[in-house]
Amino acid sequence: MRQVVVIGAGQAGASLVTRLRTKGFDGGITLIGEEPVPPYQRPPLSKAYLLGEMEEARLYLRPEAFYAEHDIALRMGRPVTGIDRAARQVMLDGETLPYDELVLTTGSRPRALPAAIGGDLEGVFVVRTLADVDAMAPRFTAGARALIVGGGYIGLEAAAVAAKLGLQVTLIEMADRILQRVAAPETSDYFRELHRARGVDIREGVGLTRLTGDGAVTAAELSDGSTLPVDFVIAGVGIQPDTALAEAAGLKIENGIKTDARGRTSDPHIWAAGDCASFPWRDGRIRLESVGNAIDQAECVADNIMGADQPYVAKPWFWSDQYDTKLQIAGLNTGYDRIVVRQDGAALSHWYYAGDTLLALDAMNDSRAYMVGKRLIEMGKSPAPEAVADPATNLKALLKA
Ligand code: FAD
């Protein structure tokens, strides 16, 4: 019987094994994860779950019984320590498992603050796993002083939860502005104002020099020379693809585990999908860190394991929830030279163009603009910027133009 082994029981791993079974794969399937719990969704960790508005049970992608019912062997709390490509087997503690096809869905790991600047003090947290969030949640009490390091989506979402729960929140961002890596200045401006209106002290162009404390963190020294008393710290300073196993096995790495358009790595019996995988995109390569990508790419790899021989065509989308704002993003804005702003009452969207070509959009509380923009980008259509900017334009009509 053909054996598929999947390493990494997160969003991509769960999507892949589910797809294999629902498409009729009749071989053996084993899903191995180092976390002690079945696959769950991460987005609520920095949103509703941290806020205490979502129960743990609702995080799980499927009830545990689903896997048994579909003859999917789940091995939880079991880190894979090595891959023997010649023998086609993977090593767990004290056990080896043979495979015919192996899939790496190992995701990514958060960058930690270096121990040399106090990153190992008690009270310094990252936001990646359920265990991370369960460890920090008791600190979210009204009046506590929280320092968030990093003004990307994870840091801003954590800041929003903390502010909503009545904490005193300072967020520092080393770059000139929050969201600099991922969004236009117009979008940064929107979220800066949103947070400042809720009392979050956002300091841009300010880095962390060191954290101090006797065992537990009590203060932060900042690059502008100021010192801040803190009760706890959250580092939201980015993630790195988890390529450790792939590297040790000698697979090609290029900003993630290098795959071809079908999801195959440099070993024809090993595939990769999700946060850990870099794949061909336009004239280069790309790696995406999103739920949508993890699902779509994993499903494409499952189909290819079953012989579909289909290239993966990414349709990037992302979202973030902060206070009452739902941000929805479609497309990739890399290379944009112009922002078109559309405002219709409280609904606001920023459309990224390169010349006359629509690349992406950020929609703030404007799901209509998001849906139409996403569709336009997927269809390769670029409406005239003047039409987009005019709130009187019926957006849906742009799809037919
Ligand atoms: P993961 O979900 O990280 O799963 C990888 C798994 O592999 C992990 O459980 C890891 O423990 C395991 N693993 C690694 N190495 C081994 C090994 N050697 N042996 C066994 N197991 C191993 N995306 C959005 O689109 N929208 C959002 O709003 C959003 N919010 C987010 C909020 C938070 C707090 C976080 C952390 C992420 C968020 N994301 C969001 C990103 C999204 O969750 C990820 O892109 C997605 O989870 C990637 O799925 P994955 O399966 O590739 O990786």
Short mmCIF file of C-alpha atoms and ligand atoms in Angstrom, two decimals:
data_model
loop_
_atom_site.label_atom_id
_atom_site.label_comp_id
_atom_site.label_asym_id
_atom_site.label_seq_id
_atom_site.Cartn_x
_atom_site.Cartn_y
_atom_site.Cartn_z
CA MET A 1 0.00 0.00 0.00
CA ARG A 2 1.32 3.47 -0.92
CA GLN A 3 2.27 5.47 2.17
CA VAL A 4 2.06 9.25 2.39
CA VAL A 5 3.72 10.78 5.45
CA VAL A 6 3.14 14.45 6.27
CA ILE A 7 5.42 16.30 8.70
CA GLY A 8 3.79 19.31 10.35
CA ALA A 9 0.20 19.13 11.62
CA GLY A 10 -0.85 22.74 11.03
CA GLN A 11 -3.13 24.34 8.45
CA ALA A 12 -1.34 22.97 5.39
CA GLY A 13 -0.80 19.47 6.81
CA ALA A 14 -4.46 19.14 7.83
CA SER A 15 -5.70 20.46 4.48
CA LEU A 16 -3.47 18.06 2.60
CA VAL A 17 -4.49 14.87 4.39
CA THR A 18 -8.16 15.84 4.22
CA ARG A 19 -7.91 16.48 0.49
CA LEU A 20 -6.17 13.15 -0.13
CA ARG A 21 -8.97 11.23 1.54
CA THR A 22 -11.86 13.22 0.12
CA LYS A 23 -10.39 12.73 -3.37
CA GLY A 24 -10.29 8.97 -2.83
CA PHE A 25 -6.65 8.26 -2.00
CA ASP A 26 -6.72 4.71 -0.64
CA GLY A 27 -3.15 4.33 0.66
CA GLY A 28 -1.85 4.94 4.17
CA ILE A 29 -1.75 8.51 5.52
CA THR A 30 0.20 9.60 8.59
CA LEU A 31 0.18 13.19 9.89
CA ILE A 32 2.93 13.96 12.38
CA GLY A 33 3.05 17.10 14.53
CA GLU A 34 5.33 18.25 17.30
CA GLU A 35 2.60 20.21 19.06
CA PRO A 36 0.59 18.09 21.49
CA VAL A 37 -2.81 18.99 19.98
CA PRO A 38 -4.61 18.22 16.68
CA PRO A 39 -4.37 20.80 13.87
CA TYR A 40 -5.92 24.16 14.71
CA GLN A 41 -6.34 27.59 13.13
CA ARG A 42 -3.79 30.19 14.20
CA PRO A 43 -5.50 33.48 13.18
CA PRO A 44 -7.83 33.62 16.23
CA LEU A 45 -4.81 33.25 18.53
CA SER A 46 -4.05 36.96 18.19
CA LYS A 47 -7.71 37.95 17.84
CA ALA A 48 -10.87 36.41 19.35
CA TYR A 49 -9.13 33.65 21.33
CA LEU A 50 -6.69 36.02 23.06
CA LEU A 51 -9.59 38.35 23.75
CA GLY A 52 -11.38 35.49 25.50
CA GLU A 53 -14.25 35.52 22.99
CA MET A 54 -13.58 32.12 21.42
CA GLU A 55 -13.31 28.77 23.12
CA GLU A 56 -10.36 26.49 22.52
CA ALA A 57 -12.63 23.80 21.02
CA ARG A 58 -13.52 26.16 18.14
CA LEU A 59 -9.88 26.55 17.15
CA TYR A 60 -9.58 22.95 15.99
CA LEU A 61 -9.88 22.50 12.24
CA ARG A 62 -11.62 19.12 12.66
CA PRO A 63 -12.76 17.14 15.65
CA GLU A 64 -10.13 14.55 16.56
CA ALA A 65 -12.53 11.74 15.63
CA PHE A 66 -12.50 12.95 12.00
CA TYR A 67 -8.97 11.66 11.50
CA ALA A 68 -9.75 8.18 12.83
CA GLU A 69 -12.96 8.03 10.81
CA HIS A 70 -10.96 8.81 7.66
CA ASP A 71 -8.18 6.39 8.48
CA ILE A 72 -5.63 9.16 8.94
CA ALA A 73 -3.04 8.26 11.58
CA LEU A 74 -2.37 11.31 13.77
CA ARG A 75 0.88 11.40 15.70
CA MET A 76 0.79 14.41 17.99
CA GLY A 77 3.55 15.65 20.28
CA ARG A 78 6.09 13.86 18.08
CA PRO A 79 8.84 15.97 16.51
CA VAL A 80 10.43 14.38 13.48
CA THR A 81 14.19 14.46 13.97
CA GLY A 82 15.48 13.36 10.57
CA ILE A 83 14.73 12.18 7.05
CA ASP A 84 16.65 9.32 5.43
CA ARG A 85 16.06 10.01 1.76
CA ALA A 86 17.93 6.96 0.49
CA ALA A 87 15.88 4.56 2.63
CA ARG A 88 12.73 6.75 2.28
CA GLN A 89 11.96 6.90 5.95
CA VAL A 90 11.53 9.52 8.65
CA MET A 91 12.89 9.34 12.17
CA LEU A 92 10.84 10.08 15.26
CA ASP A 93 12.16 9.55 18.75
CA GLY A 94 12.96 5.85 18.87
CA GLU A 95 10.96 4.98 15.74
CA THR A 96 11.25 5.08 11.95
CA LEU A 97 8.36 5.38 9.51
CA PRO A 98 8.65 4.45 5.83
CA TYR A 99 7.14 6.61 3.09
CA ASP A 100 6.54 6.52 -0.63
CA GLU A 101 5.74 10.23 -0.75
CA LEU A 102 6.73 12.66 1.98
CA VAL A 103 5.26 16.14 2.47
CA LEU A 104 6.88 18.89 4.52
CA THR A 105 4.33 21.30 5.99
CA THR A 106 6.55 22.49 8.81
CA GLY A 107 5.34 26.11 8.73
CA SER A 108 7.43 28.84 10.26
CA ARG A 109 8.91 29.84 13.58
CA PRO A 110 8.76 33.28 15.17
CA ARG A 111 11.99 35.24 15.46
CA ALA A 112 12.89 35.52 19.12
CA LEU A 113 14.47 38.54 20.78
CA PRO A 114 18.12 37.63 21.43
CA ALA A 115 19.02 36.47 24.95
CA ALA A 116 21.91 38.97 24.83
CA ILE A 117 19.38 41.83 25.02
CA GLY A 118 17.16 40.17 27.62
CA GLY A 119 14.98 38.16 25.25
CA ASP A 120 15.18 35.16 27.59
CA LEU A 121 13.75 36.99 30.62
CA GLU A 122 10.51 35.71 32.08
CA GLY A 123 7.56 37.68 30.73
CA VAL A 124 8.80 37.89 27.14
CA PHE A 125 6.42 36.16 24.74
CA VAL A 126 5.95 35.31 21.07
CA VAL A 127 2.61 34.62 19.35
CA ARG A 128 2.73 31.47 17.26
CA THR A 129 1.20 28.51 19.04
CA LEU A 130 -1.75 27.84 21.28
CA ALA A 131 0.76 27.20 24.09
CA ASP A 132 2.35 30.63 23.49
CA VAL A 133 -1.01 32.37 23.79
CA ASP A 134 -2.16 30.34 26.80
CA ALA A 135 1.08 31.35 28.51
CA MET A 136 0.60 35.09 27.91
CA ALA A 137 -3.18 35.33 28.36
CA PRO A 138 -3.13 35.61 32.21
CA ARG A 139 -1.00 38.77 31.82
CA PHE A 140 -3.81 40.53 29.95
CA THR A 141 -5.31 42.22 33.01
CA ALA A 142 -6.58 45.81 33.05
CA GLY A 143 -3.86 48.30 33.92
CA ALA A 144 -0.92 45.99 33.13
CA ARG A 145 1.87 47.63 31.12
CA ALA A 146 2.50 45.77 27.87
CA LEU A 147 5.28 46.50 25.41
CA ILE A 148 4.77 45.17 21.90
CA VAL A 149 7.91 45.01 19.79
CA GLY A 150 7.08 45.15 16.09
CA GLY A 151 4.32 46.91 14.17
CA GLY A 152 3.33 44.17 11.74
CA TYR A 153 -0.08 42.49 11.75
CA ILE A 154 0.63 40.17 14.69
CA GLY A 155 1.95 43.01 16.89
CA LEU A 156 -0.94 45.29 15.97
CA GLU A 157 -3.54 42.60 16.63
CA ALA A 158 -2.01 41.85 20.03
CA ALA A 159 -2.00 45.59 20.77
CA ALA A 160 -5.69 45.84 19.82
CA VAL A 161 -6.63 42.99 22.16
CA ALA A 162 -4.55 44.46 24.99
CA ALA A 163 -6.05 47.93 24.55
CA LYS A 164 -9.58 46.51 24.44
CA LEU A 165 -8.92 44.73 27.73
CA GLY A 166 -7.75 47.95 29.37
CA LEU A 167 -3.99 47.42 29.40
CA GLN A 168 -1.50 50.28 28.98
CA VAL A 169 0.03 49.47 25.62
CA THR A 170 3.19 50.77 24.00
CA LEU A 171 4.09 49.51 20.55
CA ILE A 172 7.52 50.22 19.10
CA GLU A 173 8.45 49.82 15.45
CA MET A 174 12.04 50.17 14.33
CA ALA A 175 11.10 51.14 10.76
CA ASP A 176 9.77 54.61 9.93
CA ARG A 177 6.21 53.40 10.06
CA ILE A 178 4.10 50.45 11.15
CA LEU A 179 3.25 47.90 8.40
CA GLN A 180 6.12 49.29 6.29
CA ARG A 181 7.07 45.87 4.91
CA VAL A 182 3.57 44.96 3.79
CA ALA A 183 1.42 48.02 3.14
CA ALA A 184 1.30 51.52 1.67
CA PRO A 185 1.72 54.60 3.88
CA GLU A 186 -2.03 55.26 3.54
CA THR A 187 -2.82 51.92 5.20
CA SER A 188 -0.20 52.53 7.92
CA ASP A 189 -1.79 55.94 8.59
CA TYR A 190 -5.23 54.38 8.96
CA PHE A 191 -4.07 51.79 11.51
CA ARG A 192 -1.86 54.25 13.41
CA GLU A 193 -4.86 56.51 13.96
CA LEU A 194 -7.09 53.58 14.86
CA HIS A 195 -4.70 52.51 17.63
CA ARG A 196 -3.90 55.99 18.88
CA ALA A 197 -7.61 56.71 19.24
CA ARG A 198 -7.77 53.69 21.58
CA GLY A 199 -4.87 54.95 23.67
CA VAL A 200 -2.07 52.79 22.26
CA ASP A 201 1.27 54.63 22.40
CA ILE A 202 2.74 53.90 18.96
CA ARG A 203 6.37 54.90 18.57
CA GLU A 204 7.79 54.55 15.07
CA GLY A 205 11.47 54.71 14.18
CA VAL A 206 12.19 53.40 17.67
CA GLY A 207 13.93 50.09 18.30
CA LEU A 208 14.52 47.97 21.36
CA THR A 209 17.98 48.33 22.89
CA ARG A 210 17.56 45.87 25.76
CA LEU A 211 15.15 44.40 28.24
CA THR A 212 16.14 44.41 31.89
CA GLY A 213 14.94 42.77 35.08
CA ASP A 214 16.01 40.38 37.75
CA GLY A 215 14.80 37.08 36.27
CA ALA A 216 11.58 38.65 34.98
CA VAL A 217 11.41 41.63 32.66
CA THR A 218 10.63 44.94 34.39
CA ALA A 219 11.91 47.59 31.98
CA ALA A 220 12.78 48.23 28.35
CA GLU A 221 15.52 50.54 27.14
CA LEU A 222 14.64 52.00 23.75
CA SER A 223 16.84 53.29 20.94
CA ASP A 224 15.65 56.87 21.50
CA GLY A 225 17.31 56.77 24.92
CA SER A 226 14.10 56.40 26.89
CA THR A 227 13.36 53.69 29.46
CA LEU A 228 9.92 52.21 29.89
CA PRO A 229 8.65 50.25 32.89
CA VAL A 230 6.91 47.08 31.63
CA ASP A 231 5.06 44.11 33.09
CA PHE A 232 5.46 41.95 30.02
CA VAL A 233 6.66 42.06 26.42
CA ILE A 234 5.38 40.54 23.19
CA ALA A 235 7.80 40.17 20.31
CA GLY A 236 6.14 40.37 16.90
CA VAL A 237 9.32 40.70 14.91
CA GLY A 238 8.63 38.34 12.06
CA ILE A 239 8.92 34.68 11.27
CA GLN A 240 11.31 32.39 9.49
CA PRO A 241 10.32 29.39 7.40
CA ASP A 242 11.00 26.18 9.27
CA THR A 243 13.50 24.56 6.94
CA ALA A 244 15.62 22.75 9.54
CA LEU A 245 14.63 19.19 8.58
CA ALA A 246 14.76 19.92 4.86
CA GLU A 247 18.20 21.49 5.16
CA ALA A 248 19.54 18.60 7.21
CA ALA A 249 18.21 16.23 4.53
CA GLY A 250 20.09 18.16 1.83
CA LEU A 251 17.04 19.58 0.04
CA LYS A 252 17.45 22.84 -1.85
CA ILE A 253 16.51 25.92 0.15
CA GLU A 254 15.79 29.34 -1.31
CA ASN A 255 13.92 31.60 1.13
CA GLY A 256 12.10 28.45 2.26
CA ILE A 257 12.06 24.91 0.96
CA LYS A 258 12.45 25.27 -2.79
CA THR A 259 9.67 23.62 -4.80
CA ASP A 260 8.74 23.53 -8.46
CA ALA A 261 5.36 24.77 -9.65
CA ARG A 262 3.79 21.44 -8.67
CA GLY A 263 5.07 21.55 -5.09
CA ARG A 264 7.91 19.05 -5.53
CA THR A 265 11.17 19.76 -3.74
CA SER A 266 14.58 18.91 -5.19
CA ASP A 267 13.80 15.28 -4.23
CA PRO A 268 11.01 13.91 -6.48
CA HIS A 269 9.45 11.96 -3.57
CA ILE A 270 9.36 14.93 -1.20
CA TRP A 271 6.86 17.78 -1.50
CA ALA A 272 6.35 20.99 0.49
CA ALA A 273 3.46 23.39 1.08
CA GLY A 274 2.42 26.32 3.27
CA ASP A 275 4.59 28.85 5.10
CA CYS A 276 7.75 26.74 4.70
CA ALA A 277 7.68 26.48 0.88
CA SER A 278 8.98 28.88 -1.76
CA PHE A 279 7.57 28.38 -5.25
CA PRO A 280 7.86 29.94 -8.72
CA TRP A 281 5.97 33.22 -9.11
CA ARG A 282 6.11 35.46 -12.16
CA ASP A 283 9.81 35.79 -13.02
CA GLY A 284 11.10 34.73 -9.59
CA ARG A 285 10.06 32.86 -6.49
CA ILE A 286 7.84 33.67 -3.56
CA ARG A 287 6.88 32.35 -0.15
CA LEU A 288 3.52 33.29 1.34
CA GLU A 289 2.53 33.34 4.99
CA SER A 290 -1.24 32.99 5.00
CA VAL A 291 -4.07 30.58 5.62
CA GLY A 292 -5.34 30.87 2.06
CA ASN A 293 -1.99 29.89 0.64
CA ALA A 294 -1.53 27.03 3.11
CA ILE A 295 -4.89 25.53 2.11
CA ASP A 296 -4.67 26.03 -1.65
CA GLN A 297 -1.07 24.92 -2.01
CA ALA A 298 -1.58 21.86 0.19
CA GLU A 299 -4.63 20.84 -1.82
CA CYS A 300 -2.70 21.29 -5.06
CA VAL A 301 0.11 19.07 -3.73
CA ALA A 302 -2.43 16.43 -2.63
CA ASP A 303 -3.90 16.43 -6.13
CA ASN A 304 -0.42 16.13 -7.64
CA ILE A 305 0.47 13.21 -5.38
CA MET A 306 -2.61 11.59 -6.90
CA GLY A 307 -1.33 12.32 -10.41
CA ALA A 308 -3.06 15.59 -11.36
CA ASP A 309 0.19 17.18 -12.59
CA GLN A 310 -1.22 20.69 -12.02
CA PRO A 311 0.85 23.81 -11.35
CA TYR A 312 -0.04 25.83 -8.28
CA VAL A 313 -1.59 29.17 -9.17
CA ALA A 314 -1.54 31.35 -6.05
CA LYS A 315 -4.43 33.75 -5.47
CA PRO A 316 -3.07 35.70 -2.50
CA TRP A 317 -5.52 36.96 0.13
CA PHE A 318 -5.18 37.82 3.79
CA TRP A 319 -7.13 39.49 6.57
CA SER A 320 -6.62 41.12 9.94
CA ASP A 321 -9.09 42.13 12.68
CA GLN A 322 -8.29 45.09 14.89
CA TYR A 323 -11.01 46.61 17.11
CA ASP A 324 -14.06 47.00 14.84
CA THR A 325 -12.01 47.13 11.66
CA LYS A 326 -11.87 44.16 9.36
CA LEU A 327 -8.98 44.52 6.94
CA GLN A 328 -9.11 42.31 3.85
CA ILE A 329 -6.24 42.16 1.41
CA ALA A 330 -6.20 40.66 -2.07
CA GLY A 331 -3.22 40.33 -4.41
CA LEU A 332 0.42 41.21 -3.80
CA ASN A 333 1.43 44.86 -3.89
CA THR A 334 5.13 44.34 -4.74
CA GLY A 335 6.22 46.88 -7.36
CA TYR A 336 3.28 49.30 -6.99
CA ASP A 337 3.86 52.94 -7.90
CA ARG A 338 0.48 54.45 -7.11
CA ILE A 339 -2.31 54.18 -4.55
CA VAL A 340 -5.91 54.89 -5.47
CA VAL A 341 -8.11 55.67 -2.48
CA ARG A 342 -11.81 54.86 -2.53
CA GLN A 343 -13.95 56.07 0.34
CA ASP A 344 -17.66 55.53 0.66
CA GLY A 345 -18.80 56.48 4.15
CA ALA A 346 -16.96 54.24 6.60
CA ALA A 347 -15.93 51.84 3.85
CA LEU A 348 -12.39 52.56 2.71
CA SER A 349 -10.10 50.80 0.27
CA HIS A 350 -6.59 51.38 -1.01
CA TRP A 351 -5.92 50.03 -4.53
CA TYR A 352 -2.32 49.37 -5.57
CA TYR A 353 -1.42 50.02 -9.21
CA ALA A 354 1.79 49.61 -11.17
CA GLY A 355 1.20 51.94 -14.10
CA ASP A 356 -2.28 50.98 -15.32
CA THR A 357 -2.14 47.49 -13.83
CA LEU A 358 -4.07 46.69 -10.67
CA LEU A 359 -1.92 44.58 -8.34
CA ALA A 360 -3.63 44.45 -4.97
CA LEU A 361 -5.99 46.17 -2.56
CA ASP A 362 -6.42 46.74 1.17
CA ALA A 363 -10.09 47.04 2.11
CA MET A 364 -11.02 48.41 5.52
CA ASN A 365 -14.60 47.51 6.47
CA ASP A 366 -15.40 47.25 2.78
CA SER A 367 -16.05 43.65 1.88
CA ARG A 368 -17.71 44.68 -1.40
CA ALA A 369 -14.51 46.40 -2.62
CA TYR A 370 -12.51 43.38 -1.44
CA MET A 371 -14.66 40.86 -3.31
CA VAL A 372 -14.70 42.85 -6.53
CA GLY A 373 -11.00 43.76 -6.31
CA LYS A 374 -9.99 40.15 -5.66
CA ARG A 375 -12.02 38.98 -8.63
CA LEU A 376 -10.58 41.71 -10.89
CA ILE A 377 -7.03 40.76 -9.89
CA GLU A 378 -7.69 37.08 -10.52
CA MET A 379 -9.21 37.91 -13.92
CA GLY A 380 -6.22 40.13 -14.78
CA LYS A 381 -8.53 43.14 -15.25
CA SER A 382 -7.45 46.66 -14.31
CA PRO A 383 -10.25 49.24 -14.08
CA ALA A 384 -9.43 52.90 -14.68
CA PRO A 385 -8.17 54.41 -11.42
CA GLU A 386 -10.60 57.34 -11.76
CA ALA A 387 -13.54 54.92 -11.84
CA VAL A 388 -12.27 53.10 -8.76
CA ALA A 389 -11.75 56.33 -6.84
CA ASP A 390 -15.28 57.60 -7.56
CA PRO A 391 -17.64 56.34 -4.82
CA ALA A 392 -20.51 56.69 -7.30
CA THR A 393 -19.03 53.91 -9.45
CA ASN A 394 -20.90 50.66 -9.12
CA LEU A 395 -18.02 48.31 -8.32
CA LYS A 396 -19.71 45.18 -9.59
CA ALA A 397 -20.13 46.78 -13.00
CA LEU A 398 -16.33 46.95 -13.25
CA LEU A 399 -16.25 43.16 -13.46
CA LYS A 400 -18.29 43.23 -16.66
CA ALA A 401 -16.54 46.19 -18.27
P1 FAD B 1 1.72 26.02 10.63
O1 FAD B 1 0.26 26.28 10.82
O2 FAD B 1 2.69 26.83 11.40
O3 FAD B 1 1.98 24.47 10.96
C1 FAD B 1 3.26 23.90 10.93
C2 FAD B 1 3.32 22.82 11.99
O4 FAD B 1 4.47 22.02 11.74
C3 FAD B 1 3.48 23.36 13.41
O5 FAD B 1 2.48 22.84 14.24
C4 FAD B 1 4.86 22.85 13.83
O6 FAD B 1 4.92 22.54 15.20
C5 FAD B 1 5.01 21.59 12.98
N1 FAD B 1 6.38 21.13 12.81
C6 FAD B 1 7.46 21.87 12.43
N2 FAD B 1 8.57 21.08 12.42
C7 FAD B 1 8.18 19.84 12.79
C8 FAD B 1 8.87 18.61 12.98
N3 FAD B 1 10.17 18.50 12.78
N4 FAD B 1 8.17 17.53 13.39
C9 FAD B 1 6.83 17.62 13.61
N5 FAD B 1 6.13 18.77 13.45
C10 FAD B 1 6.79 19.86 13.05
N6 FAD B 1 -2.97 34.14 8.14
C11 FAD B 1 -4.01 34.71 7.49
O7 FAD B 1 -4.21 34.43 6.31
N7 FAD B 1 -4.83 35.58 8.15
C12 FAD B 1 -4.66 35.91 9.46
O8 FAD B 1 -5.42 36.70 10.01
C13 FAD B 1 -3.58 35.31 10.16
N8 FAD B 1 -3.38 35.55 11.48
C14 FAD B 1 -2.38 34.89 12.14
C15 FAD B 1 -2.25 35.09 13.52
C16 FAD B 1 -1.26 34.42 14.22
C17 FAD B 1 -1.13 34.63 15.70
C18 FAD B 1 -0.37 33.55 13.54
C19 FAD B 1 0.71 32.83 14.30
C20 FAD B 1 -0.50 33.36 12.18
C21 FAD B 1 -1.51 34.01 11.47
N9 FAD B 1 -1.69 33.82 10.10
C22 FAD B 1 -2.73 34.41 9.45
C23 FAD B 1 -0.75 32.97 9.35
C24 FAD B 1 -1.28 31.57 9.19
O9 FAD B 1 -1.76 31.09 10.41
C25 FAD B 1 -0.15 30.69 8.64
O10 FAD B 1 0.22 31.19 7.38
C26 FAD B 1 -0.59 29.24 8.51
O11 FAD B 1 -0.87 28.69 9.78
C27 FAD B 1 0.48 28.43 7.81
O12 FAD B 1 0.15 27.08 7.84
P2 FAD B 1 1.28 25.97 7.79
O13 FAD B 1 0.57 24.66 7.88
O14 FAD B 1 2.19 26.23 6.67
O15 FAD B 1 2.14 26.19 9.12
#
